[in-house]
PDB file of C-alpha atoms in Angstrom:
ATOM      1  CA  MET A1370      25.108  56.620   4.134  1.00 53.00           C
ATOM      2  CA  LYS A1371      26.949  53.870   2.297  1.00 53.00           C
ATOM      3  CA  ASN A1372      28.016  52.268   5.586  1.00 55.00           C
ATOM      4  CA  LEU A1373      24.416  52.416   6.822  1.00 52.00           C
ATOM      5  CA  LEU A1374      23.183  50.608   3.706  1.00 51.00           C
ATOM      6  CA  ILE A1375      25.848  47.930   4.114  1.00 51.00           C
ATOM      7  CA  ALA A1376      24.907  47.457   7.776  1.00 48.00           C
ATOM      8  CA  CYS A1377      21.204  47.125   6.884  1.00 46.00           C
ATOM      9  CA  SER A1378      22.019  44.595   4.175  1.00 51.00           C
ATOM     10  CA  LEU A1379      24.039  42.512   6.619  1.00 49.00           C
ATOM     11  CA  LEU A1380      21.219  42.581   9.172  1.00 49.00           C
ATOM     12  CA  LEU A1381      18.709  41.427   6.550  1.00 50.00           C
ATOM     13  CA  ALA A1382      21.028  38.614   5.493  1.00 49.00           C
ATOM     14  CA  VAL A1383      21.433  37.455   9.095  1.00 44.00           C
ATOM     15  CA  PHE A1384      17.658  37.575   9.619  1.00 48.00           C
ATOM     16  CA  ALA A1385      17.001  35.555   6.447  1.00 50.00           C
ATOM     17  CA  THR A1386      19.591  32.971   7.473  1.00 47.00           C
ATOM     18  CA  ALA A1387      18.020  32.685  10.914  1.00 47.00           C
ATOM     19  CA  GLN A1388      14.566  32.207   9.407  1.00 52.00           C
ATOM     20  CA  THR A1389      15.846  29.483   7.065  1.00 48.00           C
ATOM     21  CA  SER A1390      17.650  27.785   9.934  1.00 47.00           C
ATOM     22  CA  THR A1391      14.468  27.809  12.025  1.00 48.00           C
ATOM     23  CA  LYS A1392      12.482  26.165   9.241  1.00 51.00           C
ATOM     24  CA  THR A1393      15.184  23.567   8.686  1.00 53.00           C
ATOM     25  CA  ASN A1394      15.456  22.774  12.391  1.00 66.00           C
ATOM     26  CA  SER A1395      11.686  22.361  12.788  1.00 74.00           C
ATOM     27  CA  ALA A1396      11.759  19.721  10.068  1.00 80.00           C
ATOM     28  CA  GLN A1397      14.584  17.861  11.810  1.00 81.00           C
ATOM     29  CA  VAL A1398      13.226  17.712  15.368  1.00 91.00           C
ATOM     30  CA  PRO A1399      11.488  14.338  15.862  1.00 92.00           C
ATOM     31  CA  MET A1400       8.139  14.209  17.610  1.00 92.00           C
ATOM     32  CA  VAL A1401       7.937  12.682  21.079  1.00 89.00           C
ATOM     33  CA  LEU A1402       4.417  11.543  21.940  1.00 88.00           C
ATOM     34  CA  THR A1403       4.027  11.059  25.680  1.00 88.00           C
ATOM     35  CA  THR A1404       0.217  11.113  25.761  1.00 92.00           C
ATOM     36  CA  PHE A1405      -2.568   9.815  23.537  1.00 96.00           C
ATOM     37  CA  ASP A1406      -4.499  12.981  22.832  1.00 97.00           C
ATOM     38  CA  THR A1407      -5.556  15.122  19.907  1.00 98.00           C
ATOM     39  CA  ILE A1408      -2.500  16.263  17.963  1.00 98.00           C
ATOM     40  CA  LYS A1409      -2.765  19.847  16.756  1.00 98.00           C
ATOM     41  CA  LEU A1410      -0.997  19.873  13.417  1.00 98.00           C
ATOM     42  CA  GLN A1411       0.910  22.810  11.994  1.00 98.00           C
ATOM     43  CA  ALA A1412      -0.225  24.851   9.025  1.00 98.00           C
ATOM     44  CA  PRO A1413       1.712  23.816   5.907  1.00 97.00           C
ATOM     45  CA  ASP A1414       4.612  25.857   4.610  1.00 97.00           C
ATOM     46  CA  THR A1415       3.228  26.407   1.124  1.00 96.00           C
ATOM     47  CA  LEU A1416       6.334  28.336   0.042  1.00 96.00           C
ATOM     48  CA  GLY A1417       8.712  25.513   0.982  1.00 94.00           C
ATOM     49  CA  GLY A1418       9.963  22.428  -0.783  1.00 96.00           C
ATOM     50  CA  LYS A1419      11.536  21.760  -4.148  1.00 97.00           C
ATOM     51  CA  PRO A1420      10.092  22.905  -7.488  1.00 96.00           C
ATOM     52  CA  LEU A1421       7.432  20.543  -8.859  1.00 96.00           C
ATOM     53  CA  MET A1422       9.511  19.191 -11.750  1.00 98.00           C
ATOM     54  CA  GLN A1423      12.403  18.365  -9.411  1.00 98.00           C
ATOM     55  CA  ALA A1424      10.051  16.540  -7.054  1.00 98.00           C
ATOM     56  CA  ILE A1425       8.565  14.543  -9.930  1.00 98.00           C
ATOM     57  CA  SER A1426      12.025  13.635 -11.192  1.00 98.00           C
ATOM     58  CA  ARG A1427      12.934  12.310  -7.714  1.00 97.00           C
ATOM     59  CA  ARG A1428       9.677  10.441  -7.045  1.00 98.00           C
ATOM     60  CA  LYS A1429      10.393   6.803  -6.170  1.00 98.00           C
ATOM     61  CA  THR A1430       9.339   3.883  -4.002  1.00 98.00           C
ATOM     62  CA  ASP A1431      11.366   2.708  -1.003  1.00 97.00           C
ATOM     63  CA  ARG A1432      10.847  -0.435   1.049  1.00 97.00           C
ATOM     64  CA  SER A1433      13.566   0.087   3.645  1.00 96.00           C
ATOM     65  CA  PHE A1434      12.931   2.308   6.674  1.00 98.00           C
ATOM     66  CA  ASP A1435      14.480   3.100  10.032  1.00 95.00           C
ATOM     67  CA  SER A1436      12.653   3.867  13.260  1.00 95.00           C
ATOM     68  CA  ARG A1437      13.325   7.610  13.537  1.00 96.00           C
ATOM     69  CA  ASN A1438      10.190   9.593  14.337  1.00 97.00           C
ATOM     70  CA  LEU A1439       8.943  12.228  11.943  1.00 98.00           C
ATOM     71  CA  SER A1440       8.946  15.871  12.954  1.00 98.00           C
ATOM     72  CA  LEU A1441       5.627  17.573  13.656  1.00 98.00           C
ATOM     73  CA  LYS A1442       6.241  19.694  10.558  1.00 98.00           C
ATOM     74  CA  HIS A1443       6.617  16.651   8.325  1.00 98.00           C
ATOM     75  CA  LEU A1444       3.681  14.809   9.872  1.00 98.00           C
ATOM     76  CA  SER A1445       1.491  17.906   9.497  1.00 99.00           C
ATOM     77  CA  GLU A1446       2.405  18.478   5.877  1.00 99.00           C
ATOM     78  CA  ILE A1447       2.136  14.801   4.891  1.00 99.00           C
ATOM     79  CA  LEU A1448      -1.461  14.698   6.080  1.00 99.00           C
ATOM     80  CA  TRP A1449      -2.247  18.049   4.498  1.00 99.00           C
ATOM     81  CA  VAL A1450      -0.929  17.071   1.067  1.00 99.00           C
ATOM     82  CA  ALA A1451      -2.684  13.694   1.330  1.00 99.00           C
ATOM     83  CA  ASN A1452      -6.174  14.979   1.989  1.00 98.00           C
ATOM     84  CA  GLY A1453      -6.087  18.449   3.530  1.00 98.00           C
ATOM     85  CA  VAL A1454      -8.071  21.620   2.920  1.00 98.00           C
ATOM     86  CA  ASN A1455      -6.379  24.175   0.670  1.00 97.00           C
ATOM     87  CA  ARG A1456      -9.154  26.671  -0.090  1.00 95.00           C
ATOM     88  CA  ALA A1457     -12.645  27.853   0.855  1.00 94.00           C
ATOM     89  CA  LYS A1458     -15.659  25.583   1.380  1.00 92.00           C
ATOM     90  CA  GLY A1459     -13.510  22.683   2.526  1.00 93.00           C
ATOM     91  CA  LYS A1460     -11.989  22.039  -0.896  1.00 94.00           C
ATOM     92  CA  ARG A1461      -9.064  19.643  -0.726  1.00 97.00           C
ATOM     93  CA  THR A1462      -5.521  19.242  -1.986  1.00 98.00           C
ATOM     94  CA  VAL A1463      -6.772  16.304  -4.092  1.00 97.00           C
ATOM     95  CA  PRO A1464      -9.641  16.073  -6.591  1.00 96.00           C
ATOM     96  CA  SER A1465     -12.723  13.943  -6.020  1.00 94.00           C
ATOM     97  CA  ALA A1466     -15.489  13.066  -8.471  1.00 89.00           C
ATOM     98  CA  MET A1467     -18.602  15.166  -7.727  1.00 88.00           C
ATOM     99  CA  GLY A1468     -16.785  16.563  -4.690  1.00 88.00           C
ATOM    100  CA  LEU A1469     -17.726  13.505  -2.636  1.00 89.00           C
ATOM    101  CA  TYR A1470     -14.409  13.037  -0.820  1.00 94.00           C
ATOM    102  CA  PRO A1471     -15.328   9.517   0.367  1.00 93.00           C
ATOM    103  CA  LEU A1472     -11.946   8.742   1.911  1.00 96.00           C
ATOM    104  CA  GLN A1473     -11.041   9.039   5.564  1.00 98.00           C
ATOM    105  CA  THR A1474      -7.333   9.264   6.336  1.00 98.00           C
ATOM    106  CA  TYR A1475      -5.936   7.501   9.391  1.00 99.00           C
ATOM    107  CA  ALA A1476      -2.413   7.780  10.803  1.00 99.00           C
ATOM    108  CA  VAL A1477      -0.978   4.690  12.462  1.00 99.00           C
ATOM    109  CA  LEU A1478       1.771   5.850  14.820  1.00 98.00           C
ATOM    110  CA  ALA A1479       3.786   4.001  17.445  1.00 97.00           C
ATOM    111  CA  ASN A1480       1.426   5.074  20.224  1.00 97.00           C
ATOM    112  CA  GLY A1481      -1.906   4.552  18.485  1.00 98.00           C
ATOM    113  CA  ILE A1482      -4.236   5.103  15.560  1.00 99.00           C
ATOM    114  CA  TYR A1483      -5.550   8.588  14.802  1.00 99.00           C
ATOM    115  CA  LEU A1484      -8.181   9.960  12.427  1.00 99.00           C
ATOM    116  CA  TYR A1485      -7.156  13.001  10.404  1.00 99.00           C
ATOM    117  CA  ASN A1486      -9.603  15.895  10.587  1.00 98.00           C
ATOM    118  CA  PRO A1487      -8.802  18.049   7.533  1.00 98.00           C
ATOM    119  CA  LEU A1488     -11.178  20.855   8.502  1.00 97.00           C
ATOM    120  CA  LYS A1489      -9.411  21.401  11.829  1.00 98.00           C
ATOM    121  CA  GLN A1490      -5.943  20.260  10.680  1.00 98.00           C
ATOM    122  CA  GLN A1491      -5.564  17.849  13.573  1.00 99.00           C
ATOM    123  CA  LEU A1492      -5.248  14.153  14.399  1.00 99.00           C
ATOM    124  CA  GLU A1493      -7.966  12.766  16.643  1.00 99.00           C
ATOM    125  CA  PRO A1494      -7.299   9.646  18.742  1.00 98.00           C
ATOM    126  CA  VAL A1495      -9.075   6.424  17.769  1.00 98.00           C
ATOM    127  CA  ILE A1496      -7.374   3.677  19.755  1.00 98.00           C
ATOM    128  CA  LYS A1497      -4.232   3.605  21.885  1.00 98.00           C
ATOM    129  CA  GLY A1498      -1.453   1.076  21.267  1.00 97.00           C
ATOM    130  CA  ASP A1499       1.093   0.112  18.643  1.00 98.00           C
ATOM    131  CA  PHE A1500      -0.882  -1.436  15.780  1.00 98.00           C
ATOM    132  CA  ARG A1501       1.654  -0.819  13.032  1.00 98.00           C
ATOM    133  CA  ASN A1502       1.950  -4.586  12.492  1.00 97.00           C
ATOM    134  CA  LEU A1503      -1.638  -4.562  11.189  1.00 98.00           C
ATOM    135  CA  ALA A1504      -0.909  -1.852   8.613  1.00 97.00           C
ATOM    136  CA  GLY A1505       0.665  -4.332   6.205  1.00 96.00           C
ATOM    137  CA  THR A1506       2.235  -7.731   5.724  1.00 94.00           C
ATOM    138  CA  GLN A1507       5.804  -6.510   5.208  1.00 95.00           C
ATOM    139  CA  ASN A1508       8.271  -6.229   8.075  1.00 95.00           C
ATOM    140  CA  PHE A1509       9.004  -2.554   7.440  1.00 97.00           C
ATOM    141  CA  VAL A1510       5.507  -1.443   8.488  1.00 97.00           C
ATOM    142  CA  GLU A1511       6.438  -2.185  12.108  1.00 97.00           C
ATOM    143  CA  VAL A1512       9.630  -0.110  11.856  1.00 97.00           C
ATOM    144  CA  ALA A1513       8.557   3.018   9.974  1.00 98.00           C
ATOM    145  CA  PRO A1514       7.126   5.827  12.129  1.00 98.00           C
ATOM    146  CA  LEU A1515       3.998   6.394  10.028  1.00 99.00           C
ATOM    147  CA  ASN A1516       1.534   4.267   8.113  1.00 99.00           C
ATOM    148  CA  LEU A1517      -1.319   6.084   6.424  1.00 99.00           C
ATOM    149  CA  LEU A1518      -4.603   4.239   5.935  1.00 99.00           C
ATOM    150  CA  PHE A1519      -7.144   5.403   3.373  1.00 98.00           C
ATOM    151  CA  ILE A1520     -10.526   3.994   4.366  1.00 98.00           C
ATOM    152  CA  ALA A1521     -13.935   4.618   2.808  1.00 96.00           C
ATOM    153  CA  LYS A1522     -17.432   4.503   4.239  1.00 92.00           C
ATOM    154  CA  ALA A1523     -20.140   3.146   1.945  1.00 89.00           C
ATOM    155  CA  ARG A1524     -22.639   5.801   0.854  1.00 87.00           C
ATOM    156  CA  ASN A1525     -25.348   3.193   0.284  1.00 87.00           C
ATOM    157  CA  ALA A1526     -25.844  -0.581   0.010  1.00 80.00           C
ATOM    158  CA  ASN A1527     -24.778  -0.569  -3.651  1.00 83.00           C
ATOM    159  CA  ASP A1528     -21.613   1.487  -3.247  1.00 88.00           C
ATOM    160  CA  ASN A1529     -18.776  -0.217  -5.158  1.00 90.00           C
ATOM    161  CA  PHE A1530     -16.168   2.214  -3.764  1.00 94.00           C
ATOM    162  CA  GLN A1531     -15.024   3.142  -7.279  1.00 93.00           C
ATOM    163  CA  SER A1532     -14.731   6.829  -6.413  1.00 93.00           C
ATOM    164  CA  ALA A1533     -12.780   6.048  -3.234  1.00 96.00           C
ATOM    165  CA  ILE A1534     -10.387   3.785  -5.122  1.00 96.00           C
ATOM    166  CA  MET A1535      -9.659   6.524  -7.659  1.00 96.00           C
ATOM    167  CA  ASP A1536      -9.259   9.170  -4.964  1.00 96.00           C
ATOM    168  CA  SER A1537      -6.735   7.067  -3.065  1.00 97.00           C
ATOM    169  CA  GLY A1538      -4.405   7.275  -6.049  1.00 97.00           C
ATOM    170  CA  TYR A1539      -4.444  11.063  -5.922  1.00 97.00           C
ATOM    171  CA  CYS A1540      -3.731  11.034  -2.190  1.00 98.00           C
ATOM    172  CA  GLY A1541      -0.882   8.576  -2.558  1.00 98.00           C
ATOM    173  CA  GLN A1542       0.779  10.486  -5.383  1.00 98.00           C
ATOM    174  CA  ASN A1543       0.651  13.752  -3.443  1.00 98.00           C
ATOM    175  CA  VAL A1544       2.444  12.052  -0.555  1.00 99.00           C
ATOM    176  CA  TYR A1545       5.010  10.599  -2.980  1.00 99.00           C
ATOM    177  CA  LEU A1546       5.814  14.045  -4.364  1.00 98.00           C
ATOM    178  CA  TYR A1547       6.032  15.593  -0.906  1.00 99.00           C
ATOM    179  CA  CYS A1548       8.429  12.854   0.221  1.00 99.00           C
ATOM    180  CA  ALA A1549      10.553  13.390  -2.881  1.00 98.00           C
ATOM    181  CA  SER A1550      10.702  17.090  -2.053  1.00 98.00           C
ATOM    182  CA  GLU A1551      11.583  16.559   1.625  1.00 98.00           C
ATOM    183  CA  GLY A1552      14.009  13.648   1.329  1.00 97.00           C
ATOM    184  CA  LEU A1553      11.637  11.156   2.955  1.00 98.00           C
ATOM    185  CA  ARG A1554      10.923   7.567   1.971  1.00 98.00           C
ATOM    186  CA  THR A1555       7.531   6.131   1.087  1.00 99.00           C
ATOM    187  CA  VAL A1556       5.758   3.163  -0.456  1.00 99.00           C
ATOM    188  CA  VAL A1557       2.090   2.772  -1.312  1.00 98.00           C
ATOM    189  CA  ARG A1558       0.482  -0.615  -0.682  1.00 97.00           C
ATOM    190  CA  ALA A1559      -2.822  -2.245  -1.557  1.00 95.00           C
ATOM    191  CA  SER A1560      -2.456  -4.790   1.237  1.00 92.00           C
ATOM    192  CA  ALA A1561      -2.966  -4.661   4.990  1.00 96.00           C
ATOM    193  CA  LYS A1562      -4.454  -6.879   7.648  1.00 97.00           C
ATOM    194  CA  ASP A1563      -7.633  -5.004   6.928  1.00 95.00           C
ATOM    195  CA  ALA A1564     -10.164  -7.229   8.707  1.00 96.00           C
ATOM    196  CA  GLU A1565      -8.168  -6.995  11.940  1.00 97.00           C
ATOM    197  CA  LEU A1566      -7.624  -3.267  11.464  1.00 96.00           C
ATOM    198  CA  LEU A1567     -11.295  -2.491  10.982  1.00 97.00           C
ATOM    199  CA  LYS A1568     -12.174  -4.571  14.032  1.00 97.00           C
ATOM    200  CA  VAL A1569      -9.564  -2.846  16.208  1.00 97.00           C
ATOM    201  CA  MET A1570     -10.763   0.549  14.991  1.00 98.00           C
ATOM    202  CA  ASN A1571     -14.382  -0.417  15.695  1.00 97.00           C
ATOM    203  CA  LEU A1572     -15.442   0.230  12.101  1.00 97.00           C
ATOM    204  CA  GLY A1573     -18.422  -1.741  10.820  1.00 94.00           C
ATOM    205  CA  SER A1574     -19.025  -3.683   7.620  1.00 92.00           C
ATOM    206  CA  ASN A1575     -19.951  -0.463   5.792  1.00 93.00           C
ATOM    207  CA  TYR A1576     -16.290   0.592   5.901  1.00 96.00           C
ATOM    208  CA  LYS A1577     -13.680  -0.643   3.443  1.00 96.00           C
ATOM    209  CA  PHE A1578      -9.887  -0.476   3.509  1.00 97.00           C
ATOM    210  CA  ILE A1579      -8.704   0.996   0.212  1.00 98.00           C
ATOM    211  CA  LEU A1580      -4.967   1.751   0.409  1.00 98.00           C
ATOM    212  CA  ALA A1581      -2.044   2.066   2.815  1.00 98.00           C
ATOM    213  CA  GLN A1582       1.118   4.146   2.564  1.00 99.00           C
ATOM    214  CA  THR A1583       4.236   3.866   4.691  1.00 99.00           C
ATOM    215  CA  VAL A1584       6.336   6.993   5.296  1.00 99.00           C
ATOM    216  CA  GLY A1585       9.611   7.535   7.102  1.00 98.00           C
ATOM    217  CA  TYR A1586      13.381   7.794   6.741  1.00 97.00           C
TER     218      TYR A1586
END
């Protein structure tokens, strides 16, 4: 009986190690985008990552990036923490005054610009091509694999975008904490070549660029 218990314990340990290894490997495998189509994102691993206080203690800004692509796991979870749905009725991972959620989140990747659909947890293609140079004025935006754009659509002619500006801070901080937890680099920026971006994305004068955030290694 004792030997049987030992054998079962060893099997459980091997299984747990294999599961951990699988999770680790999925975070390390870079994405390879060969087509410009809808990207089905993974569900977030809500049991993963470092404890909150550790992540806060490691939160920092980086302005140096290399060109390694993110894994699908990291890309999926970055978008989810930024502006994803985490409970019923489409409620998000970030707060929003009066539940307006005025921000749209775009992902600028090497092969094109995508719009994040939080209800379906997917990236939807907007325009094909490498437009990372428009995501900011710093050289690193062209090197890093991901630039997030937080863009708002005016609710009416008198919209001053105050709610969107506040919401962008929540989104950015969530991404900062996730990057601290996962060993990624990030920097939030209030500047981009926004007029050119909006034109390329075919967004009219009722849209406003609010914030950008670069993420990578």
